Amino acid sequence: MANVKKAVFLSVGEKAIVFVIQFVSSVVLARLLSPEEIGIFSIGSLILAMSHALRDLGITSYLIQERDLTPVRLQTAATIAVIMSWTLGLLTWVASGPVAAFYREEGIGLVMHVLSINFFLLPFGSVSMAILKRNLNFDKVVRINLASGTLQATVSIGLCSMGVGFIGLAWGAVASTTLTVLMTVLMTKREVPMRMEFSEWRHILRTGGRFCGSSLLWEFGLSAPEMIVGKAMSIETAGYLARSLGVVGLAFRSIMEGLTPVLMPFFARSHRDGESVGDQFLKSICYLSALSFPLFACMALAMDSIVLLLYGEKWARIIEPARILCVGSAALTIAVTGAAVVSGTGKSKYTLRFQLVGQPVKIVLLLIGSQYTLDHVAGGIAIGDLIITTYTLLVLRRLLGFDLARVGAALGPSLLVALCAAMSCLAFRLATPNALPFFSVIGCMASSFVGWVVGLMLTRHPAGIEVGAVIRRLVKR
């Protein structure tokens, strides 16, 4: 348990720093690039994001949760990763022309050309990274991600400030991937043999394929909004949607990308050790929701000030869509934790079912919303996320043997904490209606924090007890 707490601390701390880097980068880039340029890069990069899910073939998830990971299986996984990745790299390069013609925008093809380089680099680092996560070596993962994130932001901002436009973002991504692969290989060179092997391919593809199907649907759900809006509405509108998803996604990733790499190995280890995974899941969402629910509630209330402060008046169109997206993101934190449970316990077929239920509904709602306004598109995304979360909880109830009353007991106090934080934030907004964006954001942060602490105390939330224990330890030092 101590190793898990250390891993959570390292992972969350690293993501907090990466969040700051991405936050600063997004603010600067929003002022260097136009909504149309953001839209061009978003569509090109998101098409490749779907390809990356296919490239992985669920191998990363397989390596983390496999109970009997023999050297032969590890070698076979590395071999499959190289073959699949290089094949998709070539296909992406060839497909860039037709995709650009479909959107009537040559820049999308140029983005795909540059980003296809990543396919030839990633297989050498993806297997090694999976081994680091399997072994909970998050101190090494932290160093890798911080270095690559810093390099990506530096290269992207540097090139865009020189006037190269949206393609600077693509070269920043390639630079980041290159550094990630180099550092990962150097840190695991004795653990991952670099020899060709095929003997265990059936076992790996049978298990990993289920993870792959789920990942493809997940990535399609993430990519579809901008891809659909870019064609049905306009590239510029896709840029606005990308930025609204980005501002909410920064908060989502700052929480979940710090926890998700730890949760799946943690649930996998609990399963291997014969512990109650159901109890661990309920405890996890209890603590997680105490942070995520108040965060997104207060973000929604302060979104106008956040957008005006960070991006300026030219991005004011994203305020209402971003507020709507906060609802879905708050719920999705629970669904992602549930997906980590089924992945970690080897029930990979259910990760596919989660997406098969929610993503088609989300796509239909997106198609309908794209015939109206950006707000309707955001509503479709949020409703889809709520459906995925609901179905995930229903499936986990059956798999893990708990009833929904226990889910309510785990999440109920967090909803009250979120209410306290939101009421405090709203009171500040009503008291200072004419405050400048900077002072409004600072005031909302301070008032929300006060409301959050009061909520933790009033509900005697378990997260509040943990926070108090950490503070007492720090004071004693």
Coordinates of C-alpha atoms in Angstrom, one line a residue:
M1 CA 0.0 0.0 0.0
A2 CA 2.9 2.3 0.7
N3 CA 4.2 1.8 -2.8
V4 CA 0.8 2.6 -4.2
K5 CA 0.6 5.8 -2.2
K6 CA 4.0 6.8 -3.3
A7 CA 3.1 6.1 -6.9
V8 CA -0.1 8.2 -6.6
F9 CA 1.9 11.0 -5.1
L10 CA 4.5 10.9 -7.8
S11 CA 2.0 10.6 -10.6
V12 CA -0.3 13.3 -9.4
G13 CA 2.6 15.6 -8.7
E14 CA 4.0 15.0 -12.1
K15 CA 0.7 15.7 -13.8
A16 CA 0.2 18.9 -11.8
I17 CA 3.5 20.1 -13.1
V18 CA 2.7 19.0 -16.7
F19 CA -0.7 20.7 -16.2
V20 CA 1.1 24.0 -15.5
I21 CA 3.3 23.5 -18.6
Q22 CA 0.3 22.7 -20.8
F23 CA -1.7 25.5 -19.3
V24 CA 1.0 28.1 -20.0
S25 CA 1.6 26.6 -23.5
S26 CA -2.1 26.7 -24.4
V27 CA -2.4 30.4 -23.3
V28 CA 0.5 31.4 -25.3
L29 CA -0.4 29.4 -28.4
A30 CA -4.0 30.7 -28.3
R31 CA -2.6 34.2 -28.8
L32 CA -0.2 33.1 -31.5
L33 CA -2.6 31.0 -33.6
S34 CA -6.1 31.7 -35.0
P35 CA -9.1 29.5 -34.3
E36 CA -8.8 28.2 -37.9
E37 CA -5.2 27.2 -37.4
I38 CA -6.1 25.5 -34.1
G39 CA -8.8 23.6 -36.0
I40 CA -6.5 22.4 -38.8
F41 CA -4.0 21.0 -36.3
S42 CA -6.8 19.5 -34.1
I43 CA -8.4 17.6 -37.0
G44 CA -5.0 16.3 -38.3
S45 CA -3.8 15.2 -34.9
L46 CA -7.0 13.6 -33.8
I47 CA -7.2 11.4 -36.9
L48 CA -3.7 10.1 -36.0
A49 CA -4.8 9.7 -32.4
M50 CA -7.3 7.1 -33.6
S51 CA -4.6 5.4 -35.5
H52 CA -2.4 5.3 -32.4
A53 CA -5.1 3.3 -30.6
L54 CA -5.0 0.8 -33.4
R55 CA -1.2 0.8 -33.4
D56 CA -1.1 -0.2 -29.7
L57 CA -3.4 -3.2 -30.2
G58 CA -4.1 -3.2 -26.5
I59 CA -0.5 -4.3 -25.9
T60 CA 0.2 -1.7 -23.2
S61 CA -2.9 -2.7 -21.2
Y62 CA -2.0 -6.4 -21.7
L63 CA 1.5 -6.0 -20.4
I64 CA 0.3 -4.2 -17.3
Q65 CA -2.4 -6.7 -16.3
E66 CA -0.9 -10.1 -17.5
R67 CA -0.3 -12.4 -14.6
D68 CA 2.2 -14.6 -16.3
L69 CA 4.4 -12.2 -18.3
T70 CA 7.2 -14.5 -19.6
P71 CA 10.2 -13.2 -21.5
V72 CA 8.8 -14.8 -24.7
R73 CA 5.5 -13.0 -24.3
L74 CA 7.3 -9.7 -23.7
Q75 CA 9.5 -10.2 -26.9
T76 CA 6.4 -11.1 -28.9
A77 CA 4.6 -8.0 -27.7
A78 CA 7.5 -5.8 -28.7
T79 CA 7.7 -7.5 -32.2
I80 CA 4.0 -6.9 -32.8
A81 CA 4.3 -3.3 -31.7
V82 CA 7.0 -2.6 -34.2
I83 CA 5.3 -4.3 -37.2
M84 CA 1.9 -2.7 -36.5
S85 CA 3.3 0.8 -35.8
W86 CA 5.5 1.0 -38.9
T87 CA 2.6 -0.3 -41.1
L88 CA 0.3 2.4 -39.8
G89 CA 3.0 5.0 -40.3
L90 CA 3.2 4.2 -44.0
L91 CA -0.6 4.1 -44.3
T92 CA -1.0 7.5 -42.6
W93 CA 1.5 9.1 -44.9
V94 CA -0.4 7.8 -48.0
A95 CA -3.8 8.7 -46.5
S96 CA -2.9 12.3 -45.8
G97 CA -3.7 13.4 -49.3
P98 CA -7.2 12.0 -49.5
V99 CA -8.0 13.3 -46.0
A100 CA -6.8 16.8 -46.9
A101 CA -9.0 16.7 -50.0
F102 CA -12.0 15.5 -48.0
Y103 CA -11.7 18.6 -45.7
R104 CA -10.6 20.8 -48.6
E105 CA -7.6 21.9 -46.4
E106 CA -4.0 21.1 -47.4
G107 CA -2.8 21.9 -43.9
I108 CA -4.4 18.8 -42.5
G109 CA -2.4 16.6 -44.8
L110 CA 0.8 18.5 -43.8
V111 CA 0.1 17.9 -40.2
M112 CA -0.5 14.2 -40.8
H113 CA 2.8 14.0 -42.8
V114 CA 4.8 15.3 -39.8
L115 CA 3.0 13.4 -37.1
S116 CA 3.3 10.1 -39.0
I117 CA 7.0 10.2 -38.0
N118 CA 5.9 9.3 -34.5
F119 CA 4.7 5.9 -35.7
F120 CA 8.3 4.9 -36.5
L121 CA 9.5 6.0 -33.1
L122 CA 6.9 4.9 -30.6
P123 CA 7.1 1.1 -30.7
F124 CA 10.6 1.3 -29.2
G125 CA 9.3 3.1 -26.2
S126 CA 5.7 2.0 -25.7
V127 CA 6.6 -1.5 -24.4
S128 CA 9.3 -0.2 -22.1
M129 CA 6.9 2.4 -20.7
A130 CA 4.3 -0.3 -20.0
I131 CA 6.9 -2.3 -18.0
L132 CA 7.7 0.8 -15.9
K133 CA 4.0 1.3 -15.1
R134 CA 3.5 -2.5 -14.4
N135 CA 6.3 -2.3 -11.8
L136 CA 5.0 1.0 -10.4
N137 CA 8.3 2.7 -11.2
F138 CA 6.6 6.1 -11.4
D139 CA 9.7 8.0 -10.4
K140 CA 11.2 7.2 -13.8
V141 CA 7.8 7.8 -15.5
V142 CA 7.7 11.3 -13.9
R143 CA 11.2 12.2 -15.1
I144 CA 10.3 11.1 -18.7
N145 CA 7.0 12.9 -18.9
L146 CA 8.3 16.1 -17.4
A147 CA 11.2 16.3 -19.8
S148 CA 9.1 15.5 -22.8
G149 CA 6.3 17.8 -21.9
T150 CA 8.7 20.7 -21.3
L151 CA 10.4 20.0 -24.7
Q152 CA 7.1 19.9 -26.6
A153 CA 5.9 23.2 -25.1
T154 CA 9.3 24.8 -25.8
V155 CA 9.5 23.7 -29.4
S156 CA 5.8 24.4 -30.2
I157 CA 5.9 27.9 -28.8
G158 CA 9.3 28.7 -30.3
L159 CA 8.3 27.6 -33.8
C160 CA 4.9 29.3 -33.7
S161 CA 6.4 32.5 -32.4
M162 CA 8.7 32.4 -35.5
G163 CA 5.7 32.5 -37.7
V164 CA 5.6 28.9 -39.0
G165 CA 1.9 28.5 -37.9
F166 CA 0.1 25.4 -36.9
I167 CA 2.8 23.0 -38.2
G168 CA 5.0 24.1 -35.2
L169 CA 2.6 22.2 -33.0
A170 CA 3.2 19.0 -35.0
W171 CA 7.0 19.3 -34.8
G172 CA 6.7 19.9 -31.1
A173 CA 4.9 16.6 -30.8
V174 CA 7.6 14.8 -32.7
A175 CA 10.3 16.3 -30.6
S176 CA 8.5 15.2 -27.4
T177 CA 8.1 11.6 -28.7
T178 CA 11.7 11.4 -29.7
L179 CA 12.9 12.3 -26.2
T180 CA 10.3 10.0 -24.5
V181 CA 11.5 7.0 -26.5
L182 CA 15.2 7.7 -25.8
M183 CA 14.7 8.1 -22.1
T184 CA 12.4 5.1 -21.8
V185 CA 14.7 2.8 -23.6
L186 CA 17.7 3.9 -21.6
M187 CA 15.9 3.3 -18.3
T188 CA 14.6 -0.2 -19.2
K189 CA 17.3 -1.5 -21.6
R190 CA 17.9 -4.7 -19.5
E191 CA 14.2 -5.4 -19.0
V192 CA 12.9 -5.4 -22.6
P193 CA 14.8 -7.6 -25.0
M194 CA 15.0 -6.3 -28.5
R195 CA 14.6 -9.6 -30.4
M196 CA 12.0 -10.8 -32.9
E197 CA 9.6 -13.3 -31.6
F198 CA 6.1 -14.5 -32.7
S199 CA 5.3 -17.6 -30.8
E200 CA 2.8 -16.0 -28.3
W201 CA 1.1 -13.8 -30.8
R202 CA -2.3 -15.5 -30.6
H203 CA -2.5 -15.1 -26.8
I204 CA -1.4 -11.5 -26.9
L205 CA -3.8 -10.5 -29.7
R206 CA -6.7 -12.4 -28.2
T207 CA -6.3 -10.5 -24.9
G208 CA -5.0 -7.2 -26.2
G209 CA -7.5 -7.0 -29.0
R210 CA -10.3 -6.4 -26.6
F211 CA -8.4 -3.5 -25.1
C212 CA -7.7 -2.3 -28.6
G213 CA -11.4 -2.2 -29.6
S214 CA -12.2 -0.2 -26.4
S215 CA -9.3 2.2 -27.1
L216 CA -10.4 2.7 -30.7
L217 CA -14.0 3.6 -29.6
W218 CA -12.7 5.8 -26.8
E219 CA -10.4 7.7 -29.2
F220 CA -13.1 7.9 -31.7
G221 CA -15.4 9.5 -29.1
L222 CA -12.7 12.0 -28.3
S223 CA -11.8 12.7 -31.9
A224 CA -15.2 12.7 -33.5
P225 CA -16.5 16.0 -32.3
E226 CA -13.8 18.1 -34.0
M227 CA -13.8 15.9 -37.1
I228 CA -17.6 16.1 -37.5
V229 CA -17.8 19.8 -36.7
G230 CA -14.9 20.5 -39.1
K231 CA -16.8 18.9 -42.0
A232 CA -20.4 19.7 -41.1
M233 CA -19.9 23.3 -39.8
S234 CA -16.4 24.8 -40.5
I235 CA -12.7 24.4 -39.7
E236 CA -13.0 27.6 -37.6
T237 CA -15.8 26.2 -35.6
A238 CA -13.8 23.0 -35.0
G239 CA -11.1 25.3 -33.7
Y240 CA -13.5 26.8 -31.2
L241 CA -14.7 23.4 -30.1
A242 CA -11.1 22.2 -29.8
R243 CA -10.3 25.1 -27.5
S244 CA -13.5 24.5 -25.3
L245 CA -12.6 20.9 -25.0
G246 CA -9.0 21.9 -24.3
V247 CA -9.8 24.2 -21.4
V248 CA -12.0 21.6 -19.7
G249 CA -9.7 18.8 -20.7
L250 CA -6.7 20.5 -19.0
A251 CA -8.6 20.2 -15.7
F252 CA -9.7 16.6 -16.5
R253 CA -6.2 15.5 -17.4
S254 CA -4.6 17.2 -14.4
I255 CA -6.7 14.8 -12.3
M256 CA -7.1 11.6 -14.3
E257 CA -3.8 11.4 -16.1
G258 CA -2.1 11.5 -12.7
L259 CA -4.3 8.8 -11.3
T260 CA -5.1 6.5 -14.2
P261 CA -1.5 5.2 -14.7
V262 CA -1.6 4.2 -11.1
L263 CA -5.2 2.9 -10.8
M264 CA -5.0 0.1 -13.4
P265 CA -1.7 -1.4 -11.9
F266 CA -3.2 -1.0 -8.4
F267 CA -6.4 -2.8 -9.3
A268 CA -4.4 -5.4 -11.1
R269 CA -2.3 -6.0 -8.1
S270 CA -5.3 -6.1 -5.8
H271 CA -6.9 -8.7 -8.0
R272 CA -3.7 -10.8 -8.1
D273 CA -3.5 -10.6 -4.3
G274 CA -7.1 -11.7 -3.8
E275 CA -8.3 -8.4 -2.3
S276 CA -11.8 -7.0 -2.7
V277 CA -11.6 -4.9 -5.9
G278 CA -15.2 -3.7 -5.3
D279 CA -14.3 -2.1 -2.0
Q280 CA -11.1 -0.5 -3.5
F281 CA -13.2 0.9 -6.4
L282 CA -15.8 2.5 -4.1
K283 CA -13.1 4.0 -1.9
S284 CA -11.3 5.3 -5.0
I285 CA -14.4 7.1 -6.4
C286 CA -15.2 8.5 -3.0
Y287 CA -11.8 10.2 -2.8
L288 CA -11.7 11.1 -6.5
S289 CA -15.2 12.7 -6.6
A290 CA -14.4 14.9 -3.6
L291 CA -11.9 16.7 -5.9
S292 CA -13.4 16.3 -9.3
F293 CA -17.1 17.3 -8.6
P294 CA -16.2 20.6 -6.8
L295 CA -13.6 21.4 -9.4
F296 CA -15.8 21.2 -12.4
A297 CA -18.8 22.8 -10.7
C298 CA -16.7 25.9 -9.8
M299 CA -15.0 25.9 -13.3
A300 CA -18.4 26.1 -14.9
L301 CA -19.4 29.1 -12.8
A302 CA -16.1 30.9 -13.5
M303 CA -15.7 29.9 -17.1
D304 CA -16.4 33.4 -18.6
S305 CA -13.6 34.9 -16.5
I306 CA -11.3 32.0 -17.2
V307 CA -11.6 32.2 -20.9
L308 CA -11.3 36.0 -21.1
L309 CA -8.2 35.9 -18.9
L310 CA -6.5 33.1 -20.6
Y311 CA -7.4 33.5 -24.3
G312 CA -8.9 36.9 -24.8
E313 CA -12.1 38.2 -26.4
K314 CA -11.6 36.4 -29.7
W315 CA -12.3 33.1 -27.9
A316 CA -15.4 34.3 -26.0
R317 CA -17.5 32.0 -28.2
I318 CA -16.3 28.9 -26.2
I319 CA -17.6 30.0 -22.8
E320 CA -21.0 28.3 -22.9
P321 CA -19.9 25.1 -24.6
A322 CA -17.1 24.7 -22.1
R323 CA -19.6 25.1 -19.2
I324 CA -21.7 22.3 -20.6
L325 CA -18.7 20.1 -21.1
C326 CA -17.9 20.4 -17.4
V327 CA -20.9 18.3 -16.6
G328 CA -19.8 15.4 -18.7
S329 CA -16.2 15.6 -17.6
A330 CA -17.2 15.4 -13.9
A331 CA -19.1 12.2 -14.5
L332 CA -16.5 10.8 -16.8
T333 CA -13.9 10.7 -14.0
I334 CA -16.0 7.9 -12.4
A335 CA -16.3 6.0 -15.7
V336 CA -12.5 6.1 -16.3
T337 CA -11.9 4.7 -12.8
G338 CA -14.4 1.9 -13.6
A339 CA -12.6 1.2 -16.9
A340 CA -9.3 0.9 -14.9
V341 CA -11.0 -1.8 -12.7
V342 CA -12.1 -4.0 -15.5
S343 CA -8.8 -3.6 -17.3
G344 CA -6.8 -4.3 -14.2
T345 CA -8.8 -7.4 -13.4
G346 CA -8.4 -8.9 -16.9
K347 CA -12.1 -8.5 -17.8
S348 CA -11.1 -6.6 -21.0
K349 CA -14.3 -7.4 -22.9
Y350 CA -16.2 -5.1 -20.7
T351 CA -14.0 -2.1 -21.6
L352 CA -15.2 -2.6 -25.1
R353 CA -18.8 -2.9 -24.1
F354 CA -18.6 0.4 -22.2
Q355 CA -17.7 2.2 -25.4
L356 CA -20.0 0.2 -27.6
V357 CA -23.0 1.5 -25.6
G358 CA -21.9 5.1 -25.1
Q359 CA -20.0 6.2 -28.1
P360 CA -22.6 5.5 -30.8
V361 CA -25.1 7.5 -28.8
K362 CA -22.6 10.3 -28.5
I363 CA -21.9 10.3 -32.3
V364 CA -25.6 10.5 -33.1
L365 CA -26.1 13.4 -30.7
L366 CA -23.0 15.1 -32.2
L367 CA -24.4 14.7 -35.8
I368 CA -27.7 16.2 -34.6
G369 CA -26.0 19.0 -32.7
S370 CA -23.8 19.9 -35.6
Q371 CA -26.9 20.9 -37.6
Y372 CA -27.6 23.7 -35.0
T373 CA -25.0 25.4 -32.8
L374 CA -21.8 24.7 -30.9
D375 CA -23.7 24.6 -27.6
H376 CA -25.8 21.7 -29.0
V377 CA -22.6 19.9 -30.0
A378 CA -21.3 20.3 -26.4
G379 CA -24.6 19.0 -25.0
G380 CA -24.3 15.9 -27.1
I381 CA -20.8 15.2 -25.8
A382 CA -21.9 15.7 -22.2
I383 CA -25.0 13.5 -22.5
G384 CA -22.8 10.8 -24.1
D385 CA -20.4 10.9 -21.2
L386 CA -23.2 10.6 -18.7
I387 CA -24.6 7.5 -20.5
I388 CA -21.1 5.9 -20.5
T389 CA -20.7 6.6 -16.8
T390 CA -24.2 5.2 -15.9
Y391 CA -23.6 2.0 -17.9
T392 CA -20.2 1.5 -16.4
L393 CA -21.6 1.6 -12.9
L394 CA -24.4 -0.8 -13.8
V395 CA -21.9 -3.3 -15.2
L396 CA -19.5 -2.9 -12.2
R397 CA -22.3 -3.5 -9.8
R398 CA -22.8 -7.0 -11.3
L399 CA -19.1 -7.8 -11.7
L400 CA -17.9 -6.7 -8.3
G401 CA -21.0 -7.5 -6.3
F402 CA -22.0 -4.2 -4.8
D403 CA -25.3 -2.4 -4.9
L404 CA -26.0 1.1 -6.2
A405 CA -26.8 2.3 -2.6
R406 CA -23.1 1.9 -1.9
V407 CA -22.3 4.0 -4.9
G408 CA -24.6 6.6 -3.6
A409 CA -23.0 6.5 -0.2
A410 CA -19.6 6.9 -1.9
L411 CA -20.6 9.8 -4.1
G412 CA -23.3 11.6 -2.0
P413 CA -20.9 13.4 0.4
S414 CA -18.8 14.6 -2.6
L415 CA -21.9 16.1 -4.2
L416 CA -22.5 18.0 -0.9
V417 CA -18.9 19.2 -0.9
A418 CA -19.3 20.3 -4.5
L419 CA -22.5 22.2 -3.6
C420 CA -20.6 24.0 -0.8
A421 CA -17.7 25.0 -3.1
A422 CA -20.1 26.1 -5.8
M423 CA -22.2 28.2 -3.5
S424 CA -19.1 29.9 -2.2
C425 CA -17.9 30.6 -5.7
L426 CA -21.3 31.9 -6.8
A427 CA -21.5 34.2 -3.8
F428 CA -18.2 35.8 -4.8
R429 CA -19.4 36.2 -8.4
L430 CA -22.6 37.9 -7.3
A431 CA -20.7 40.2 -4.8
T432 CA -18.2 41.3 -7.5
P433 CA -20.1 41.4 -10.8
N434 CA -17.7 43.9 -12.4
A435 CA -14.4 42.5 -11.4
L436 CA -11.7 42.2 -14.0
P437 CA -11.1 38.7 -15.3
F438 CA -7.8 38.3 -13.3
F439 CA -9.3 39.3 -10.0
S440 CA -12.5 37.3 -10.7
V441 CA -10.5 34.1 -11.3
I442 CA -8.3 34.5 -8.3
G443 CA -11.4 35.3 -6.1
C444 CA -13.3 32.3 -7.5
M445 CA -10.3 30.0 -6.7
A446 CA -10.0 31.4 -3.2
S447 CA -13.8 31.3 -2.4
S448 CA -14.1 27.8 -4.0
F449 CA -11.3 26.5 -1.8
V450 CA -12.9 27.9 1.3
G451 CA -16.2 26.3 0.4
W452 CA -14.5 23.0 -0.4
V453 CA -12.8 22.9 3.0
V454 CA -16.0 23.8 4.7
G455 CA -17.8 21.1 2.8
L456 CA -15.2 18.5 3.7
M457 CA -15.6 19.4 7.4
L458 CA -19.4 19.5 7.4
T459 CA -19.7 16.1 5.7
R460 CA -16.8 14.6 7.5
H461 CA -15.6 13.4 4.2
P462 CA -12.9 10.7 4.2
A463 CA -10.9 12.8 1.8
G464 CA -10.9 15.6 4.4
I465 CA -9.5 13.2 7.0
E466 CA -6.6 12.3 4.7
V467 CA -6.0 16.0 3.9
G468 CA -5.9 16.8 7.6
A469 CA -3.5 14.0 8.2
V470 CA -1.1 15.2 5.5
I471 CA -1.2 18.7 6.9
R472 CA -0.4 17.5 10.4
R473 CA 2.5 15.5 9.1
L474 CA 3.8 18.6 7.2
V475 CA 3.4 20.8 10.3
K476 CA 5.4 18.3 12.5
R477 CA 8.3 18.4 10.1

